[in-house]
Short mmCIF file of C-alpha atoms in Angstrom, two decimals:
data_model
loop_
_atom_site.label_atom_id
_atom_site.label_comp_id
_atom_site.label_asym_id
_atom_site.label_seq_id
_atom_site.Cartn_x
_atom_site.Cartn_y
_atom_site.Cartn_z
CA MET V 840 157.28 128.42 145.00
CA TYR V 841 158.35 130.67 142.12
CA PRO V 842 158.30 127.92 139.42
CA TYR V 843 154.76 126.93 140.45
CA ILE V 844 153.55 130.53 140.25
CA ASP V 845 155.22 131.00 136.86
CA ASN V 846 153.61 127.81 135.52
CA PHE V 847 150.23 128.89 136.87
CA ILE V 848 150.49 132.29 135.14
CA TYR V 849 151.48 130.56 131.87
CA TYR V 850 148.49 128.25 132.29
CA LEU V 851 146.14 131.23 132.72
CA GLN V 852 147.64 132.96 129.72
CA LEU V 853 147.78 130.04 127.30
CA GLU V 854 144.87 127.81 128.30
CA LYS V 855 142.45 130.29 129.89
CA ASN V 856 143.34 133.18 127.58
CA ALA V 857 143.38 135.56 130.56
CA SER V 858 143.90 139.24 129.79
CA PRO V 859 147.15 141.04 130.74
CA HIS V 860 145.20 142.96 133.40
CA THR V 861 143.96 139.69 134.95
CA LEU V 862 147.44 138.17 134.86
CA ASP V 863 148.90 141.23 136.60
CA ASN V 864 146.26 141.01 139.35
CA TYR V 865 146.85 137.29 139.90
CA GLN V 866 150.61 137.74 140.03
CA ARG V 867 150.36 140.67 142.44
CA ASP V 868 148.01 138.78 144.77
CA LEU V 869 150.21 135.68 144.78
CA PHE V 870 153.43 137.56 145.52
CA GLN V 871 151.74 139.58 148.25
CA GLY V 872 150.58 136.37 149.89
CA LEU V 873 153.96 134.73 149.42
CA ASP V 874 155.68 137.64 151.20
CA PHE V 875 153.34 137.20 154.18
CA PHE V 876 153.79 133.42 154.31
CA ALA V 877 157.58 133.74 154.17
CA ARG V 878 157.59 136.14 157.14
CA ALA V 879 155.17 133.95 159.10
CA LEU V 880 157.24 130.81 158.43
CA GLY V 881 160.56 132.56 159.08
CA LYS V 882 162.16 131.51 155.80
CA PRO V 883 163.10 133.25 152.51
CA ASP V 884 160.22 133.47 150.05
CA HIS V 885 162.06 131.40 147.42
CA LEU V 886 162.21 128.49 149.93
CA VAL V 887 158.48 128.47 150.70
CA LEU V 888 156.84 125.32 149.33
CA PRO V 889 153.16 124.77 148.47
CA GLU V 890 152.85 122.18 151.26
CA ASP V 891 154.02 124.80 153.80
CA ILE V 892 150.80 126.76 153.36
CA ASN V 893 147.89 125.43 155.41
CA ARG V 894 144.44 126.68 156.28
CA GLN V 895 145.59 128.38 159.49
CA LEU V 896 148.25 130.32 157.58
CA LEU V 897 145.69 131.39 154.99
CA ARG V 898 143.33 132.56 157.73
CA ALA V 899 146.18 134.57 159.26
CA PHE V 900 146.81 136.14 155.84
CA LEU V 901 143.14 137.15 155.50
CA ALA V 902 143.19 138.62 159.00
CA HIS V 903 146.35 140.55 158.12
CA LEU V 904 144.67 142.00 155.02
CA GLN V 905 141.68 143.05 157.10
CA SER V 906 143.96 144.75 159.64
CA GLN V 907 145.61 146.65 156.78
CA GLY V 908 142.25 148.17 155.85
CA PHE V 909 141.54 146.20 152.66
CA SER V 910 137.87 146.01 151.72
CA ARG V 911 135.93 142.76 151.88
CA ALA V 912 135.71 142.70 148.09
CA THR V 913 139.49 142.99 147.74
CA ILE V 914 140.12 140.31 150.38
CA ALA V 915 137.64 138.01 148.65
CA ARG V 916 139.41 138.56 145.32
CA LYS V 917 142.82 137.76 146.81
CA LEU V 918 141.46 134.59 148.40
CA ALA V 919 139.91 133.63 145.05
CA THR V 920 143.35 134.00 143.46
CA TRP V 921 144.89 131.60 145.95
CA ARG V 922 141.94 129.26 145.62
CA SER V 923 142.51 129.11 141.84
CA PHE V 924 146.24 128.61 142.34
CA PHE V 925 145.79 125.67 144.72
CA ARG V 926 143.10 124.17 142.48
CA TYR V 927 145.68 124.22 139.70
CA LEU V 928 148.28 122.57 141.96
CA THR V 929 145.91 119.77 142.95
CA ARG V 930 145.02 119.20 139.30
CA GLU V 931 148.74 118.97 138.51
CA GLU V 932 149.08 116.54 141.46
CA VAL V 933 151.55 118.80 143.27
CA LEU V 934 149.23 118.74 146.29
CA PRO V 935 146.74 116.03 147.28
CA VAL V 936 144.15 118.56 148.51
CA SER V 937 143.79 122.33 148.49
CA PRO V 938 144.26 124.15 151.83
CA THR V 939 141.52 126.55 150.73
CA SER V 940 138.92 123.78 151.02
CA HIS V 941 136.22 124.72 153.53
CA LEU V 942 137.73 128.20 153.83
CA SER V 943 134.86 130.64 153.39
CA SER V 944 135.19 133.97 151.60
CA PRO V 945 134.21 137.24 153.29
CA LYS V 946 130.58 138.07 152.66
CA ILE V 947 130.27 140.98 150.26
CA GLU V 948 127.35 143.35 150.09
CA ARG V 949 126.42 143.38 146.43
CA LYS V 950 125.88 146.91 145.20
CA LEU V 951 123.43 147.72 142.46
CA PRO V 952 125.12 148.77 139.23
CA ARG V 953 124.97 152.47 138.40
CA PHE V 954 123.25 153.36 135.14
CA LEU V 955 122.02 156.32 133.13
CA PHE V 956 118.46 157.10 132.10
CA ALA V 957 117.68 156.89 128.38
CA ASP V 958 117.60 160.68 127.97
CA GLU V 959 121.00 160.96 129.68
CA CYS V 960 122.47 158.31 127.37
CA ARG V 961 121.05 160.13 124.38
CA ALA V 962 122.60 163.42 125.47
CA LEU V 963 125.97 161.74 126.05
CA VAL V 964 126.24 159.86 122.75
CA GLU V 965 125.03 162.87 120.77
CA ALA V 966 127.44 165.31 122.45
CA PRO V 967 130.47 164.81 120.13
CA PRO V 968 130.50 166.92 116.94
CA ASP V 969 130.15 165.01 113.69
CA ASP V 970 132.20 167.38 111.53
CA THR V 971 135.75 166.65 112.79
CA PRO V 972 137.79 163.41 112.68
CA LEU V 973 138.02 163.16 116.48
CA GLY V 974 134.37 164.13 116.90
CA ARG V 975 133.29 161.46 114.42
CA ARG V 976 135.44 158.93 116.27
CA ASP V 977 133.99 159.89 119.64
CA ARG V 978 130.39 159.71 118.36
CA ALA V 979 131.02 156.28 116.81
CA LEU V 980 132.78 155.08 119.95
CA LEU V 981 130.00 156.15 122.33
CA GLU V 982 127.23 154.90 120.06
CA THR V 983 128.98 151.52 119.71
CA LEU V 984 129.66 151.19 123.42
CA TYR V 985 126.03 151.89 124.33
CA ALA V 986 124.49 149.98 121.39
CA GLY V 987 126.52 146.83 122.03
CA GLY V 988 126.81 146.86 125.82
CA MET V 989 130.38 145.66 125.53
CA ARG V 990 133.21 145.86 128.03
CA VAL V 991 135.78 148.58 127.48
CA GLY V 992 138.47 145.96 126.82
CA GLU V 993 136.29 144.43 124.12
CA LEU V 994 135.83 147.84 122.49
CA VAL V 995 139.57 148.54 122.59
CA ALA V 996 140.31 145.20 120.89
CA LEU V 997 137.94 145.77 117.94
CA SER V 998 139.49 145.63 114.49
CA LEU V 999 138.09 146.69 111.13
CA ASP V 1000 137.11 143.16 110.10
CA ASP V 1001 135.05 142.74 113.29
CA VAL V 1002 132.50 145.25 112.00
CA ASP V 1003 129.87 144.25 109.43
CA LEU V 1004 127.80 147.35 108.72
CA ASP V 1005 125.72 145.61 106.03
CA ARG V 1006 124.42 143.17 108.63
CA ALA V 1007 124.64 145.70 111.48
CA THR V 1008 126.70 143.35 113.64
CA ILE V 1009 129.99 143.46 115.53
CA ARG V 1010 132.07 140.42 116.43
CA VAL V 1011 133.43 140.66 119.98
CA ALA V 1012 136.04 138.51 121.71
CA GLY V 1013 134.91 138.34 125.34
CA LYS V 1014 136.38 136.83 128.47
CA GLY V 1015 137.96 133.42 128.05
CA ALA V 1016 138.17 133.93 124.25
CA ARG V 1017 134.39 133.45 123.96
CA GLU V 1018 133.20 135.14 120.80
CA ARG V 1019 129.75 136.65 120.42
CA LEU V 1020 128.04 138.49 117.59
CA LEU V 1021 126.35 141.69 118.72
CA PRO V 1022 123.61 143.46 116.79
CA VAL V 1023 123.88 147.25 116.75
CA GLY V 1024 121.20 149.79 115.90
CA ALA V 1025 120.84 152.29 113.09
CA PHE V 1026 122.36 155.15 115.09
CA ALA V 1027 125.55 153.20 115.78
CA VAL V 1028 125.76 152.01 112.16
CA ARG V 1029 125.38 155.58 110.89
CA ALA V 1030 128.03 156.87 113.32
CA LEU V 1031 130.44 154.07 112.36
CA GLU V 1032 129.91 154.72 108.66
CA ASN V 1033 130.66 158.42 109.18
CA TYR V 1034 133.78 157.62 111.19
CA LEU V 1035 135.10 155.01 108.74
CA LEU V 1036 134.52 157.27 105.73
CA ALA V 1037 135.64 160.65 107.07
CA GLY V 1038 137.15 160.15 110.51
CA ARG V 1039 139.49 157.19 110.67
CA PRO V 1040 141.28 157.92 107.35
CA ALA V 1041 142.31 161.32 108.75
CA LEU V 1042 143.70 159.70 111.93
CA ALA V 1043 145.32 156.60 110.42
CA THR V 1044 149.06 156.26 109.90
CA ALA V 1045 151.24 153.56 108.39
CA SER V 1046 151.40 151.84 111.81
CA SER V 1047 147.66 151.91 112.57
CA GLY V 1048 147.10 148.38 111.32
CA GLU V 1049 143.56 147.08 111.56
CA ALA V 1050 142.62 148.80 114.84
CA LEU V 1051 139.10 150.22 114.62
CA PHE V 1052 139.33 153.13 117.07
CA LEU V 1053 142.47 155.26 116.84
CA ASN V 1054 143.88 158.04 118.98
CA TYR V 1055 145.18 161.32 117.56
CA ARG V 1056 148.58 159.69 116.89
CA GLY V 1057 147.01 156.95 114.79
CA GLU V 1058 147.52 154.26 117.44
CA ARG V 1059 144.94 151.89 118.85
CA LEU V 1060 142.89 153.81 121.42
CA SER V 1061 143.45 152.58 124.98
CA ALA V 1062 140.94 151.92 127.77
CA ARG V 1063 142.32 154.94 129.60
CA GLY V 1064 141.81 157.07 126.50
CA ILE V 1065 138.19 155.93 126.25
CA ARG V 1066 137.58 156.88 129.88
CA LYS V 1067 138.99 160.34 129.21
CA ILE V 1068 136.70 160.75 126.20
CA ILE V 1069 133.66 159.82 128.30
CA ASP V 1070 134.73 162.18 131.09
CA LYS V 1071 135.05 165.01 128.55
CA TYR V 1072 131.50 164.69 127.28
CA VAL V 1073 130.03 164.04 130.73
CA ARG V 1074 131.42 167.42 131.75
CA GLN V 1075 130.21 168.98 128.51
CA ILE V 1076 126.58 167.97 129.05
CA CYS V 1077 126.86 168.87 132.77
CA LEU V 1078 125.93 165.40 133.96
CA ASP V 1079 126.40 165.44 137.72
CA ARG V 1080 127.65 161.89 138.26
CA GLN V 1081 130.56 159.55 137.64
CA VAL V 1082 130.21 157.74 134.31
CA SER V 1083 132.59 154.95 133.37
CA PRO V 1084 132.46 152.74 130.26
CA HIS V 1085 130.89 150.07 132.47
CA VAL V 1086 128.06 152.45 133.40
CA LEU V 1087 127.09 152.48 129.72
CA ARG V 1088 127.16 148.67 129.73
CA HIS V 1089 124.89 148.66 132.79
CA SER V 1090 122.61 151.19 131.08
CA PHE V 1091 122.43 148.98 127.98
CA ALA V 1092 121.27 145.98 130.03
CA THR V 1093 118.85 148.01 132.17
CA HIS V 1094 117.17 149.65 129.19
CA LEU V 1095 116.76 146.32 127.41
CA LEU V 1096 115.03 144.78 130.43
CA ASP V 1097 112.94 147.91 130.97
CA ASN V 1098 111.60 147.48 127.45
CA GLY V 1099 110.69 143.82 127.83
CA ALA V 1100 113.84 141.97 126.71
CA ASP V 1101 114.20 138.37 127.82
CA LEU V 1102 116.74 137.89 130.61
CA ARG V 1103 118.52 135.06 128.80
CA ALA V 1104 118.82 137.17 125.66
CA VAL V 1105 120.42 139.93 127.72
CA GLN V 1106 122.77 137.33 129.23
CA GLU V 1107 123.90 136.33 125.74
CA LEU V 1108 124.38 139.93 124.63
CA LEU V 1109 126.45 140.75 127.70
CA GLY V 1110 128.53 137.57 127.40
CA HIS V 1111 127.78 136.40 130.95
CA VAL V 1112 128.51 132.74 131.62
CA ARG V 1113 125.98 132.51 134.46
CA LEU V 1114 122.44 133.81 134.42
CA SER V 1115 122.81 134.83 138.08
CA THR V 1116 125.30 137.51 136.99
CA THR V 1117 122.67 139.04 134.72
CA GLN V 1118 119.87 138.81 137.28
CA ILE V 1119 121.21 141.77 139.25
CA TYR V 1120 119.74 143.98 136.51
CA THR V 1121 116.25 142.90 137.49
CA HIS V 1122 116.94 144.60 140.84
CA VAL V 1123 118.25 147.65 139.00
CA THR V 1124 115.02 148.00 137.06
CA ARG V 1125 113.05 147.95 140.30
CA GLU V 1126 115.29 150.71 141.64
CA ARG V 1127 114.74 152.57 138.38
CA LEU V 1128 110.98 152.38 138.87
CA LYS V 1129 111.39 154.07 142.23
CA GLU V 1130 113.55 156.76 140.65
CA VAL V 1131 111.03 157.33 137.85
CA TYR V 1132 108.30 157.69 140.45
CA ARG V 1133 110.41 160.08 142.48
CA ARG V 1134 111.18 162.24 139.46
CA ALA V 1135 107.77 162.16 137.79
CA HIS V 1136 105.05 161.96 140.41
CA PRO V 1137 103.98 165.39 141.72
CA ARG V 1138 103.52 164.10 145.28
CA SER V 1139 106.52 161.78 145.44
CA GLN V 1140 108.43 164.21 147.67
CA LEU V 1141 105.93 164.09 150.55
CA ARG V 1142 107.49 163.15 153.86
CA CYS V 1143 105.94 160.40 155.93
CA SER V 1144 104.84 162.92 158.56
CA GLU V 1145 102.96 164.91 155.91
CA VAL V 1146 101.26 161.75 154.70
CA GLU V 1147 100.20 160.94 158.24
CA MET V 1148 98.86 164.49 158.80
CA ASN V 1149 96.74 164.36 155.66
CA ARG V 1150 95.41 160.85 156.20
CA PRO V 1151 91.60 160.84 156.79
CA PHE V 1152 90.46 159.55 160.16
#
């Protein structure tokens, strides 16, 4: 089985341009399943063959994961990994048919994305000082993340030649090597100009290369570093909630739709392949309306019993 898994990982890397994080997840899921199948079949894992794995064995694996306390979302992801693997094997004519055919995934309750209100976003992106190299970097980073609605991995990968301040655009390499050109607003352009003129030169070293956002050692800033920066300013403005880079992406999409943006335009800006992925934000805006009502209407806190008591007969 090992050569087939290796070839599949190479296929994902070379032909699908999968990220290192995605490759690690696929490899981990496949080896976890292989360990289970080897025990169930009573043979060493290196002797397990693709044709040894049938639908009943896969069902037993899913049941095992459930008994181990894995969430439905995690189980569904692991099944999706094996589904992709067997689809690859059938395409390569290693197997005539995939054993995952007609095997249903666990139903997952889709949670609404968390987002920030516009005033909360404003407080967050304006929190960094603009008179120090790291402060200028942090302001530019937060403004760019919110203005472009990009994924944290896309932000990490940005290089100097991806930014065109004259046209106020940023070129982003999204999932599956799909490029998109993102417009950014005047606030982000101003913050980037300030960072590129008086922030990045103070951080850059001989080994910085073309990386746009640098850490204090002059290296390309990591996704973990960006999360730490966001956490720092969330605490600074006393925002009582968890805020990840993806929350800013959700906020970007929600605010666009709140202000009348076309759903397909938002899909393009986010880099979603399917419109259905973007449609969840229409539900978010409805939830936001409820929250606006709750926060703004003077009688929004009335309990049902109080409403009943005050209803005219």
